[in-house]
Short mmCIF file of C-alpha atoms and ligand atoms in Angstrom, two decimals:
data_model
loop_
_atom_site.label_atom_id
_atom_site.label_comp_id
_atom_site.label_asym_id
_atom_site.label_seq_id
_atom_site.Cartn_x
_atom_site.Cartn_y
_atom_site.Cartn_z
CA MET A 65 16.82 19.87 12.52
CA LEU A 66 20.33 20.07 12.27
CA ASP A 67 19.33 23.70 13.23
CA VAL A 68 16.90 23.67 16.25
CA ASN A 69 19.52 20.90 18.07
CA ILE A 70 17.44 17.81 17.58
CA PRO A 71 19.86 15.88 19.73
CA ILE A 72 18.38 12.06 18.22
CA ILE A 73 17.30 11.70 15.08
CA TYR A 74 15.69 9.02 13.67
CA ILE A 75 15.60 7.55 9.87
CA GLN A 76 13.56 4.67 8.49
CA ASP A 77 14.81 3.79 5.29
CA TYR A 78 15.81 0.42 3.82
CA ASP A 79 17.68 2.01 1.04
CA PHE A 80 21.04 2.75 2.55
CA VAL A 81 23.07 3.73 -0.16
CA ARG A 82 20.48 6.64 -0.46
CA THR A 83 20.35 7.23 2.92
CA ASP A 84 23.98 7.47 3.24
CA GLU A 85 24.15 9.72 0.00
CA LEU A 86 21.31 12.33 1.85
CA ILE A 87 23.80 12.25 4.97
CA LYS A 88 26.65 13.19 3.41
CA ASP A 89 25.51 15.50 1.27
CA ILE A 90 23.71 17.02 4.12
CA LEU A 91 26.30 17.15 6.38
CA GLY A 92 29.43 17.98 3.61
CA GLU A 93 32.59 16.90 3.26
CA ASN A 94 34.08 18.03 6.56
CA THR A 95 31.89 17.31 9.16
CA LYS A 96 33.35 14.58 11.41
CA ILE A 97 30.60 11.31 11.17
CA PHE A 98 31.10 8.17 12.82
CA GLU A 99 29.15 5.13 12.61
CA TRP A 100 28.52 1.91 14.94
CA ASN A 101 26.95 -0.68 13.39
CA PRO A 102 26.12 -4.27 15.00
CA ALA A 103 28.51 -5.68 11.77
CA ASN A 104 31.42 -3.79 11.42
CA LYS A 105 30.87 -2.07 14.72
CA TYR A 106 32.87 1.12 15.15
CA ILE A 107 34.17 2.56 11.59
CA ASP A 108 34.68 6.29 9.64
CA PHE A 109 30.57 7.02 7.66
CA ARG A 110 32.42 7.50 4.47
CA THR A 111 35.04 5.12 4.45
CA LYS A 112 33.51 2.05 6.53
CA GLU A 113 37.10 1.38 7.85
CA PRO A 114 37.49 0.68 11.70
CA TYR A 115 37.50 4.04 13.35
CA GLY A 116 40.81 4.15 15.97
CA MET A 117 39.66 4.72 19.72
CA GLY A 118 36.72 3.01 19.03
CA GLU A 119 37.99 -0.39 16.96
CA GLY A 120 36.61 -3.38 18.07
CA LYS A 121 34.20 -1.67 20.95
CA THR A 122 31.14 -3.24 21.59
CA MET A 123 28.11 0.21 21.17
CA ALA A 124 26.74 -0.11 25.22
CA ASP A 125 30.84 0.54 26.03
CA LEU A 126 31.48 2.92 22.82
CA LEU A 127 28.40 5.31 24.15
CA THR A 128 28.80 5.62 27.64
CA GLN A 129 32.74 6.44 26.84
CA LEU A 130 30.34 9.12 25.13
CA THR A 131 29.37 10.55 28.22
CA THR A 132 32.14 10.67 30.36
CA PRO A 133 32.29 14.26 31.28
CA SER A 134 35.73 14.90 30.18
CA THR A 135 34.52 14.77 25.98
CA ASN A 136 34.30 17.12 24.25
CA TYR A 137 33.17 17.91 21.11
CA THR A 138 33.27 22.13 19.89
CA THR A 139 32.76 20.95 16.78
CA PRO A 140 29.51 19.79 15.05
CA ARG A 141 29.79 15.14 14.92
CA PHE A 142 27.65 12.62 14.14
CA LEU A 143 27.59 8.88 15.16
CA VAL A 144 25.78 7.13 13.13
CA LEU A 145 24.09 4.57 14.53
CA ARG A 146 22.69 2.11 11.87
CA ASP A 147 20.68 -1.13 13.00
CA ILE A 148 20.71 -0.87 16.11
CA GLN A 149 16.90 -1.74 17.33
CA ASP A 150 17.79 -5.01 19.03
CA TYR A 151 20.13 -2.91 20.95
CA LEU A 152 16.57 -1.22 23.31
CA ASP A 153 14.59 -4.38 22.73
CA GLU A 154 14.03 -5.55 25.63
CA THR A 155 13.04 -8.90 24.08
CA LYS A 156 16.30 -9.81 22.43
CA SER A 157 19.54 -11.20 24.00
CA THR A 158 21.30 -8.31 22.91
CA TYR A 159 19.26 -6.30 23.96
CA ASP A 160 21.92 -3.62 26.75
CA PRO A 161 19.95 -1.07 29.04
CA ALA A 162 23.28 1.24 29.17
CA VAL A 163 22.82 1.59 25.83
CA LYS A 164 19.21 3.59 26.66
CA THR A 165 21.07 4.69 29.23
CA ALA A 166 23.87 5.99 27.62
CA LEU A 167 21.51 7.46 24.53
CA GLN A 168 19.31 9.66 26.80
CA LEU A 169 22.57 11.10 28.74
CA ILE A 170 23.89 12.06 25.83
CA ALA A 171 21.15 13.80 24.38
CA LEU A 172 21.21 15.30 27.74
CA ARG A 173 23.76 16.48 27.12
CA LYS A 174 23.92 17.55 23.50
CA LEU A 175 20.55 19.58 24.58
CA TYR A 176 22.24 21.33 27.92
CA ASP A 177 26.17 21.60 27.05
CA ARG A 178 27.68 23.77 25.14
CA ASP A 179 30.35 21.99 24.50
CA PHE A 180 28.84 18.67 23.90
CA GLU A 181 27.49 18.94 19.87
CA LEU A 182 27.90 15.35 19.26
CA THR A 183 24.25 14.53 17.38
CA ILE A 184 22.82 11.38 17.13
CA ILE A 185 21.39 9.57 14.22
CA MET A 186 19.64 6.77 13.56
CA ILE A 187 19.79 4.54 11.13
CA SER A 188 16.66 1.30 10.54
CA SER A 189 14.39 -0.47 8.27
CA VAL A 190 12.44 -0.38 10.73
CA LEU A 191 10.84 1.69 13.38
CA LYS A 192 11.39 0.91 16.90
CA ILE A 193 12.05 3.52 19.68
CA PRO A 194 11.56 2.19 23.61
CA PRO A 195 9.58 5.04 24.83
CA GLU A 196 12.98 6.39 27.90
CA ILE A 197 14.84 8.27 24.95
CA GLU A 198 11.50 8.97 22.45
CA LYS A 199 10.99 11.76 23.44
CA TYR A 200 14.43 13.26 22.65
CA VAL A 201 13.87 11.59 19.06
CA SER A 202 12.67 14.09 15.88
CA PHE A 203 11.55 11.15 12.90
CA LEU A 204 12.72 11.61 9.15
CA GLY A 205 10.71 9.98 6.71
CA ILE A 206 12.13 9.50 3.64
CA ASP A 207 9.61 10.26 0.44
CA PHE A 208 10.18 8.54 -2.57
CA PRO A 209 11.85 10.17 -6.16
CA ASN A 210 9.83 12.39 -7.07
CA GLU A 211 9.11 13.05 -10.49
CA GLU A 212 12.14 15.46 -11.45
CA GLU A 213 13.77 13.42 -9.76
CA ILE A 214 13.13 10.39 -12.23
CA LYS A 215 13.41 12.34 -14.96
CA LYS A 216 16.80 13.11 -13.49
CA ILE A 217 17.83 9.43 -13.05
CA ILE A 218 16.81 7.95 -16.45
CA ASP A 219 18.91 10.86 -18.03
CA GLU A 220 21.71 9.93 -16.70
CA HIS A 221 21.48 6.92 -17.31
CA ILE A 222 20.50 7.90 -20.98
CA GLU A 223 23.94 9.95 -21.02
CA VAL A 224 26.28 7.27 -19.35
CA ASN A 225 25.17 4.82 -21.92
CA GLY A 226 25.89 6.51 -24.52
CA TYR A 227 22.10 5.84 -25.94
CA LYS A 228 21.62 8.74 -28.50
CA ASN A 229 17.92 7.56 -30.13
CA PHE A 230 16.79 8.54 -27.28
CA GLN A 231 12.27 10.23 -27.03
CA GLU A 232 10.14 12.25 -24.84
CA LYS A 233 7.26 10.26 -24.61
CA ASP A 234 10.38 6.60 -24.06
CA ARG A 235 10.37 9.13 -20.30
CA ASP A 236 6.64 9.42 -20.17
CA GLY A 237 5.86 5.86 -20.67
CA LEU A 238 8.54 4.92 -18.28
CA LEU A 239 7.99 7.53 -15.55
CA PRO A 240 4.80 6.55 -14.61
CA ASN A 241 5.86 2.93 -13.42
CA LEU A 242 9.41 3.59 -11.25
CA ARG A 243 7.31 5.74 -9.16
CA GLY A 244 7.14 4.47 -5.65
CA LEU A 245 10.35 3.02 -5.68
CA THR A 246 13.37 4.33 -3.89
CA LEU A 247 16.73 5.33 -6.01
CA PHE A 248 17.95 1.89 -5.54
CA GLU A 249 15.71 0.12 -6.95
CA ILE A 250 14.56 2.60 -10.16
CA ASP A 251 19.17 3.13 -10.39
CA ARG A 252 18.81 -1.19 -11.13
CA MET A 253 16.07 -1.47 -12.92
CA LEU A 254 17.38 0.58 -15.53
CA ASP A 255 20.52 -0.87 -15.18
CA ILE A 256 18.31 -4.40 -16.19
CA ALA A 257 16.92 -2.67 -18.88
CA MET A 258 19.16 -0.57 -20.48
CA SER A 259 21.68 -3.68 -20.13
CA ARG A 260 20.08 -5.86 -22.63
CA ASN A 261 20.88 -3.82 -25.58
CA GLY A 262 21.47 -0.70 -24.58
CA SER A 263 18.51 1.35 -24.96
CA LEU A 264 15.73 2.25 -23.38
CA THR A 265 12.72 2.55 -25.30
CA ALA A 266 8.95 1.49 -25.32
CA GLU A 267 9.74 -1.80 -24.71
CA ASP A 268 11.36 -1.56 -21.68
CA THR A 269 8.18 -0.63 -20.04
CA SER A 270 6.66 -3.53 -19.64
CA ARG A 271 9.89 -5.04 -18.30
CA ILE A 272 10.75 -2.76 -16.04
CA LEU A 273 6.91 -2.53 -15.41
CA GLU A 274 7.13 -6.33 -13.99
CA HIS A 275 9.99 -6.15 -12.31
CA LYS A 276 8.85 -3.42 -10.03
CA LYS A 277 5.83 -5.80 -9.40
CA GLN A 278 8.49 -7.50 -7.51
CA MET A 279 9.60 -5.26 -5.62
CA VAL A 280 6.79 -4.17 -5.17
CA LYS A 281 5.72 -7.89 -2.82
CA LYS A 282 9.26 -8.19 -1.94
CA SER A 283 8.00 -4.94 0.68
CA GLY A 284 5.33 -7.57 2.32
CA VAL A 285 2.43 -5.00 2.31
CA LEU A 286 1.81 -4.45 -1.11
CA GLU A 287 1.16 -6.31 -4.69
CA LEU A 288 0.56 -4.67 -7.54
CA VAL A 289 -2.54 -5.84 -9.38
CA ASP A 290 -2.53 -7.12 -12.55
CA THR A 291 -5.99 -6.37 -13.61
CA GLU A 292 -8.13 -6.48 -17.40
CA GLU A 293 -11.18 -6.28 -15.69
CA SER A 294 -13.45 -3.43 -17.12
CA ILE A 295 -16.87 -2.37 -15.38
CA ASP A 296 -18.69 -4.02 -18.72
CA ASN A 297 -17.69 -7.33 -17.11
CA ILE A 298 -19.64 -6.36 -13.97
CA GLY A 299 -23.11 -6.94 -14.47
CA GLY A 300 -25.67 -5.34 -12.27
CA LEU A 301 -24.52 -3.24 -8.98
CA ASP A 302 -25.96 -0.05 -11.55
CA ALA A 303 -25.67 2.35 -8.78
CA LEU A 304 -22.28 1.96 -8.23
CA LYS A 305 -20.74 1.69 -11.97
CA GLU A 306 -22.67 5.21 -12.07
CA TYR A 307 -21.30 6.20 -9.04
CA LEU A 308 -17.69 5.22 -9.82
CA GLN A 309 -18.37 6.70 -14.03
CA ARG A 310 -18.84 10.01 -12.50
CA LYS A 311 -14.87 10.07 -9.96
CA GLU A 312 -13.27 8.66 -13.79
CA LYS A 313 -14.37 12.08 -14.85
CA ILE A 314 -12.46 14.50 -11.90
CA ILE A 315 -9.97 11.90 -11.38
CA LYS A 316 -8.56 11.91 -15.06
CA ASN A 317 -9.38 15.69 -15.13
CA LEU A 318 -7.43 16.09 -11.81
CA GLU A 319 -5.89 19.80 -12.47
CA LYS A 320 -8.67 21.56 -13.65
CA ALA A 321 -11.80 20.16 -11.32
CA LYS A 322 -9.32 20.96 -8.54
CA LYS A 323 -9.41 24.62 -10.02
CA LYS A 324 -12.81 24.57 -10.16
CA ASN A 325 -12.64 23.56 -6.61
CA VAL A 326 -13.70 19.68 -6.66
CA THR A 327 -12.40 18.18 -3.73
CA VAL A 328 -10.06 15.38 -5.23
CA PRO A 329 -11.93 12.30 -4.17
CA LYS A 330 -10.82 9.99 -1.40
CA GLY A 331 -12.42 7.01 -2.07
CA VAL A 332 -15.17 4.55 -1.31
CA PHE A 333 -15.76 1.18 1.06
CA ILE A 334 -17.96 -1.24 -0.51
CA VAL A 335 -18.99 -3.71 2.37
CA GLY A 336 -21.84 -7.51 1.37
CA MET A 337 -22.58 -10.56 0.83
CA PRO A 338 -19.34 -12.73 -0.56
CA GLY A 339 -18.65 -12.89 -3.60
CA CYS A 340 -20.71 -10.24 -5.05
CA GLY A 341 -18.48 -8.75 -6.63
CA LYS A 342 -16.49 -6.48 -4.78
CA SER A 343 -13.29 -7.89 -5.60
CA LEU A 344 -14.25 -7.50 -9.22
CA CYS A 345 -15.54 -3.36 -8.22
CA ALA A 346 -12.37 -3.06 -7.34
CA LYS A 347 -9.81 -3.89 -10.34
CA ALA A 348 -12.44 -2.54 -13.08
CA THR A 349 -12.46 0.81 -10.68
CA ALA A 350 -7.90 0.96 -11.81
CA THR A 351 -9.08 0.10 -15.79
CA LEU A 352 -11.45 2.81 -15.54
CA PHE A 353 -9.40 5.54 -13.94
CA GLN A 354 -6.32 4.06 -16.49
CA VAL A 355 -4.40 3.51 -13.53
CA PRO A 356 -1.69 0.73 -10.99
CA LEU A 357 -3.82 -1.55 -8.85
CA LEU A 358 -1.96 -1.86 -5.41
CA LYS A 359 -3.84 -4.13 -2.85
CA MET A 360 -3.14 -4.39 0.65
CA ASP A 361 -4.16 -7.20 2.37
CA MET A 362 -5.02 -6.96 5.49
CA GLY A 363 -4.21 -10.53 7.04
CA SER A 364 -0.07 -9.73 5.60
CA LEU A 365 -0.35 -6.60 6.89
CA MET A 366 -0.94 -8.27 10.68
CA GLY A 367 2.94 -8.31 11.75
CA LYS A 368 4.39 -9.98 14.64
CA TYR A 369 5.91 -8.22 16.59
CA VAL A 370 5.15 -5.21 18.15
CA GLY A 371 5.05 -2.45 16.14
CA GLN A 372 5.37 -4.14 12.45
CA SER A 373 1.72 -4.14 12.01
CA GLU A 374 1.57 -0.51 12.38
CA GLU A 375 5.05 0.34 10.95
CA ASN A 376 2.81 -2.02 8.00
CA ILE A 377 0.89 0.43 7.25
CA ARG A 378 3.02 3.05 6.55
CA LYS A 379 4.73 2.01 4.60
CA ALA A 380 1.77 1.02 2.46
CA ILE A 381 0.65 4.07 2.66
CA ARG A 382 4.52 5.84 1.17
CA ILE A 383 4.31 3.37 -1.24
CA ALA A 384 1.45 4.10 -2.71
CA GLU A 385 1.55 8.10 -2.19
CA ALA A 386 4.41 7.80 -3.61
CA ALA A 387 2.48 5.90 -6.81
CA ALA A 388 0.00 8.34 -7.33
CA PRO A 389 -2.04 8.16 -9.03
CA CYS A 390 -3.07 4.72 -8.16
CA VAL A 391 -6.24 3.08 -7.47
CA LEU A 392 -4.93 0.91 -3.54
CA TRP A 393 -7.26 -1.35 -2.95
CA ILE A 394 -7.51 -2.01 0.84
CA ASP A 395 -9.18 -5.79 0.95
CA GLU A 396 -10.86 -7.46 3.96
CA ILE A 397 -10.70 -4.04 5.89
CA GLU A 398 -13.38 -5.48 8.37
CA LYS A 399 -9.46 -7.60 9.80
CA MET A 400 -8.74 -3.25 10.88
CA PHE A 401 -11.69 -1.42 12.34
CA SER A 402 -12.18 -5.85 13.97
CA GLY A 403 -10.05 -4.64 17.28
CA ILE A 404 -10.85 -1.22 17.89
CA GLY A 405 -12.53 0.00 21.27
CA GLY A 406 -11.61 -2.68 22.47
CA HIS A 407 -7.79 -4.01 24.22
CA ASN A 408 -6.45 -4.03 20.99
CA ASP A 409 -4.11 -1.06 20.90
CA ILE A 410 -2.20 -1.68 17.98
CA LEU A 411 -5.20 -2.42 15.98
CA THR A 412 -6.66 1.42 17.31
CA ARG A 413 -3.73 2.73 16.71
CA MET A 414 -3.51 1.86 12.66
CA PHE A 415 -7.06 2.45 12.18
CA GLY A 416 -6.49 6.07 13.86
CA TYR A 417 -3.61 6.55 11.71
CA PHE A 418 -5.29 5.42 8.60
CA LEU A 419 -8.15 7.43 8.79
CA SER A 420 -6.69 11.12 9.36
CA TRP A 421 -4.61 9.50 6.11
CA LEU A 422 -8.11 9.21 5.10
CA GLN A 423 -9.42 12.42 5.93
CA GLU A 424 -5.72 14.85 5.30
CA LYS A 425 -5.07 12.89 2.18
CA LYS A 426 -4.29 15.06 -1.01
CA THR A 427 -2.26 12.92 -3.35
CA SER A 428 -3.75 11.18 -5.76
CA VAL A 429 -4.20 7.51 -4.33
CA TYR A 430 -8.26 6.86 -4.44
CA VAL A 431 -8.51 3.81 -2.03
CA VAL A 432 -11.09 1.15 -2.48
CA ALA A 433 -11.46 -1.08 0.74
CA THR A 434 -13.77 -3.78 0.53
CA ALA A 435 -15.30 -6.11 3.93
CA ASN A 436 -17.43 -8.58 4.11
CA SER A 437 -18.84 -8.13 6.90
CA ALA A 438 -20.33 -5.18 8.24
CA ASP A 439 -20.19 -6.18 12.05
CA ASN A 440 -19.20 -3.17 14.26
CA LEU A 441 -18.46 -1.16 11.84
CA PRO A 442 -16.86 2.06 13.73
CA PRO A 443 -18.87 5.35 14.07
CA GLU A 444 -15.21 6.52 12.88
CA LEU A 445 -15.44 4.98 9.00
CA LYS A 446 -18.70 6.45 8.54
CA ARG A 447 -18.47 10.29 9.07
CA LYS A 448 -18.42 12.73 6.28
CA GLY A 449 -14.81 13.84 5.17
CA ARG A 450 -13.38 9.80 5.42
CA PHE A 451 -14.35 8.08 2.34
CA ASP A 452 -16.52 9.85 0.15
CA GLU A 453 -19.81 7.22 -0.28
CA ILE A 454 -19.84 3.32 1.37
CA PHE A 455 -21.75 0.90 -0.63
CA CYS A 456 -23.64 -1.83 0.23
CA VAL A 457 -23.80 -5.60 -2.17
CA ASN A 458 -26.26 -7.38 -1.36
CA LEU A 459 -26.65 -10.45 -3.54
CA PRO A 460 -27.90 -9.71 -7.09
CA ASN A 461 -31.54 -9.33 -8.18
CA ASN A 462 -33.90 -11.22 -10.88
CA LYS A 463 -32.22 -8.51 -13.80
CA GLU A 464 -29.00 -8.14 -12.12
CA ARG A 465 -28.41 -12.15 -12.64
CA GLU A 466 -30.15 -12.25 -15.95
CA GLU A 467 -26.50 -9.81 -16.69
CA ILE A 468 -24.05 -10.91 -14.95
CA PHE A 469 -25.06 -14.10 -16.72
CA LYS A 470 -24.95 -12.15 -19.74
CA THR A 471 -21.41 -10.80 -18.94
CA HIS A 472 -19.66 -14.92 -18.02
CA LEU A 473 -22.02 -16.45 -20.39
CA GLU A 474 -20.10 -12.92 -23.50
CA ARG A 475 -16.61 -13.39 -21.80
CA ARG A 476 -16.63 -17.79 -23.23
CA ASN A 477 -18.02 -16.73 -26.32
CA GLN A 478 -21.82 -18.03 -25.76
CA LYS A 479 -22.79 -14.16 -26.18
CA HIS A 480 -25.90 -16.02 -27.88
CA ILE A 481 -27.68 -17.86 -25.51
CA GLN A 482 -30.68 -17.04 -24.64
CA ILE A 483 -31.18 -16.88 -21.22
CA SER A 484 -34.89 -18.18 -20.02
CA LYS A 485 -36.86 -16.92 -16.87
CA LYS A 486 -35.90 -21.14 -16.04
CA LEU A 487 -33.33 -20.35 -15.36
CA ILE A 488 -33.45 -16.30 -13.33
CA ASP A 489 -35.06 -18.77 -11.36
CA ALA A 490 -33.98 -21.43 -11.12
CA THR A 491 -31.01 -18.09 -9.05
CA VAL A 492 -32.59 -17.10 -7.23
CA GLY A 493 -30.26 -16.72 -3.80
CA PHE A 494 -27.53 -17.48 -6.13
CA ASN A 495 -24.29 -14.80 -5.48
CA GLY A 496 -22.13 -13.38 -8.58
CA ALA A 497 -19.15 -16.92 -8.18
CA ASP A 498 -21.96 -19.06 -7.88
CA ILE A 499 -23.71 -18.15 -11.19
CA GLU A 500 -20.13 -17.98 -13.18
CA SER A 501 -19.22 -21.85 -11.15
CA VAL A 502 -22.70 -22.72 -13.00
CA VAL A 503 -21.55 -21.68 -16.54
CA ASN A 504 -18.00 -22.30 -15.77
CA GLU A 505 -19.93 -26.27 -14.93
CA ALA A 506 -22.18 -26.51 -17.53
CA LEU A 507 -19.26 -25.89 -20.61
CA GLU A 508 -17.28 -28.39 -18.81
CA GLN A 509 -20.02 -30.92 -18.62
CA CYS A 510 -21.28 -29.99 -22.48
CA PHE A 511 -17.14 -30.73 -23.09
CA ILE A 512 -17.06 -34.09 -21.04
CA GLU A 513 -20.35 -35.92 -22.58
CA PRO A 514 -19.69 -34.84 -25.23
CA LYS A 515 -22.40 -32.43 -26.41
CA PRO A 516 -22.51 -30.96 -29.47
CA ALA A 517 -23.50 -27.20 -27.94
CA LEU A 518 -24.12 -25.46 -24.38
CA ASP A 519 -27.72 -24.10 -23.92
CA THR A 520 -30.05 -23.02 -21.37
CA ASP A 521 -31.59 -26.95 -20.32
CA THR A 522 -27.81 -26.97 -18.93
CA LEU A 523 -27.20 -24.03 -17.73
CA VAL A 524 -30.86 -24.70 -15.43
CA LYS A 525 -29.80 -28.68 -14.30
CA VAL A 526 -26.25 -27.38 -13.55
CA ALA A 527 -27.94 -24.40 -11.13
CA GLU A 528 -30.72 -27.22 -9.85
CA ASN A 529 -28.10 -29.33 -8.70
CA THR A 530 -25.84 -25.74 -7.24
CA ILE A 531 -25.79 -25.36 -2.91
CA SER A 532 -25.41 -21.51 -3.71
CA ILE A 533 -24.02 -19.01 -0.86
CA THR A 534 -27.38 -18.74 0.33
CA ASP A 535 -27.80 -22.47 1.31
CA SER A 536 -24.82 -23.16 2.90
CA CYS A 537 -24.30 -19.33 4.45
CA LYS A 538 -28.45 -19.22 5.19
CA ALA A 539 -27.71 -16.63 8.99
CA GLN A 540 -24.84 -14.53 7.75
CA ILE A 541 -27.17 -13.59 4.74
CA VAL A 542 -30.26 -12.95 7.33
CA ASN A 543 -27.69 -10.97 10.50
CA MET A 544 -26.08 -9.10 7.10
CA ASN A 545 -28.79 -8.01 5.47
CA LYS A 546 -30.04 -6.69 8.86
CA ILE A 547 -27.31 -4.93 9.73
CA PHE A 548 -27.86 -3.18 6.07
CA THR A 549 -31.18 -2.23 6.18
CA GLN A 550 -30.14 -0.43 10.54
CA CYS A 551 -26.73 1.21 8.31
CA LYS A 552 -28.92 2.53 5.38
CA PHE A 553 -25.72 2.50 3.44
CA LYS A 554 -26.43 3.50 -0.37
CA ASP A 555 -27.51 0.25 -2.56
CA ALA A 556 -24.91 -0.62 -5.18
CA SER A 557 -27.83 -1.55 -7.11
CA ASP A 558 -29.99 0.96 -7.68
CA PRO A 559 -29.78 4.21 -8.68
CA LYS A 560 -32.83 6.08 -7.05
CA GLY A 561 -32.67 4.98 -3.62
CA HIS A 562 -31.72 3.82 -0.11
CA LYS A 563 -33.61 0.06 0.02
CA GLN A 564 -32.91 -3.14 -1.27
CA LYS A 565 -35.38 -4.64 -3.82
CA ASN A 566 -34.42 -8.48 -3.57
P1 ATP B 670 -15.54 -11.53 -1.59
O1 ATP B 670 -16.02 -11.02 -0.67
O2 ATP B 670 -15.70 -13.59 -0.85
O3 ATP B 670 -13.37 -11.33 -1.98
P2 ATP B 670 -16.30 -10.10 -3.11
O4 ATP B 670 -17.34 -9.34 -3.43
O5 ATP B 670 -15.13 -9.64 -3.44
O6 ATP B 670 -16.37 -12.06 -2.46
P3 ATP B 670 -15.42 -11.67 -6.22
O7 ATP B 670 -14.23 -11.78 -6.16
O8 ATP B 670 -15.24 -9.83 -6.74
O9 ATP B 670 -16.32 -11.62 -5.41
O10 ATP B 670 -15.98 -12.16 -7.15
C1 ATP B 670 -15.73 -14.00 -7.07
C2 ATP B 670 -16.11 -14.18 -8.90
O11 ATP B 670 -18.04 -14.25 -8.67
C3 ATP B 670 -15.34 -13.19 -9.63
O12 ATP B 670 -14.47 -14.29 -10.23
C4 ATP B 670 -16.97 -12.50 -10.65
O13 ATP B 670 -16.19 -13.01 -12.37
C5 ATP B 670 -17.40 -13.29 -10.46
N1 ATP B 670 -18.83 -12.26 -9.85
C6 ATP B 670 -18.95 -12.22 -8.27
N2 ATP B 670 -20.04 -10.36 -8.81
C7 ATP B 670 -20.30 -10.11 -10.33
C8 ATP B 670 -20.98 -9.73 -10.76
N3 ATP B 670 -21.19 -8.71 -10.61
N4 ATP B 670 -21.09 -9.61 -12.23
C9 ATP B 670 -19.65 -10.39 -12.83
N5 ATP B 670 -19.37 -11.90 -11.82
C10 ATP B 670 -19.61 -11.24 -11.38
#
């Protein structure tokens, strides 16, 4: 960017320590760098001390002064404007149109006047640029530290703390948990881990994982889900389970597979009835692939402010990419595509960004997107090259209900209970969540009555008194079935065909 005479460089990052280090590194010791920020006003970028001629000046005054024709900079200088987005935002009380105009003038002089070697570097944790100056701006995204850089930070901590017994395997245990965090966050976590006993062992890994969970949560766009759900906990959905087990073989041998020209798996889209195991499948996928599960909740991604939702999705994707290999679970993805094609520009742009990321994705972020509704599924989503496959999950058939009962009874140490035909007949139209609640309710009854042990008859009685999803959402189910038949998605239950069996 410096070589091609870009007038304004925009760095979006919330780790100010890291961006400052980066700027100092790139520009070297002798380049003049000033800074203006709302708290300190005009200061020297390196020392953070007030700076001579502009001390206490408002930004508009400072920038206007820089645009006077008599101001010349024949040697390169840099002005860092930190967190100034509110001065450019017409909806904010701090908005000052002079700032926008001055930035335009500075950018133009930088482009056309050889004696004006002033580059603006804007740093902010949010991405907000008015259209008038957008054409002069180049964006610089800072990647999270890669494996080599993380190794270097770990080694620095080992050395500084004089820790002698550190082993290679300890580092291998720590490394995956430090991916997807900023340099500053990694530094802090290692400090905390080492301050306890001066060592850095495998024991610290779980503590670090706990901190990481909090930090990912603080990002406000993703959540690190701790899960032990395994594929064996899913009753039925054989086609989907078989499919995921095939992908497991590739994900676990990715480098080998790539050498054989196998494409990196992108992800799977699971759409279907509520309470039928979609979330369970997302969790079990992460356990199966032995990678962390990052959950992106579309509801919390939708920001209050203009541009915030798009920024959130970029941020979420950046964190997931840095944390790869991982499973990125996008819950309620229908919220993103429900506004496509209408007047909701933000949703349309978010969706476009997401689709092109999915299409071009080279990293091992495996996406599991789940949706309750298949209404208005945009055709872009179904095009090849996006998700590898779309599965629909319907209400469980007889055999599946039996399997779901089995998994839930087994998990509650009730493996011995026979699942009678009467029980299967009594639960037609139940989803997995209904079945789980029948098992829980029956166990609760046995405890309260009290009854010596759970039996099939109690399960049948409870089932007969349960209001199932089919009782409560009839119209929704009929509608969903219609959509599934029209769309011809793969049936998650049937490994051989497309048609629903129920
Ligand atoms: P929603 O769309 O409402 O989020 P969902 O399809 O994601 O629902 P889950 O959250 O996966 O449903 O399931 C709800 C509960 O029902 C879980 O606790 C899970 O244990 C149980 N359940 C659902 N389907 C199955 C299944 N196929 N096998 C075993 N348990 C199931």
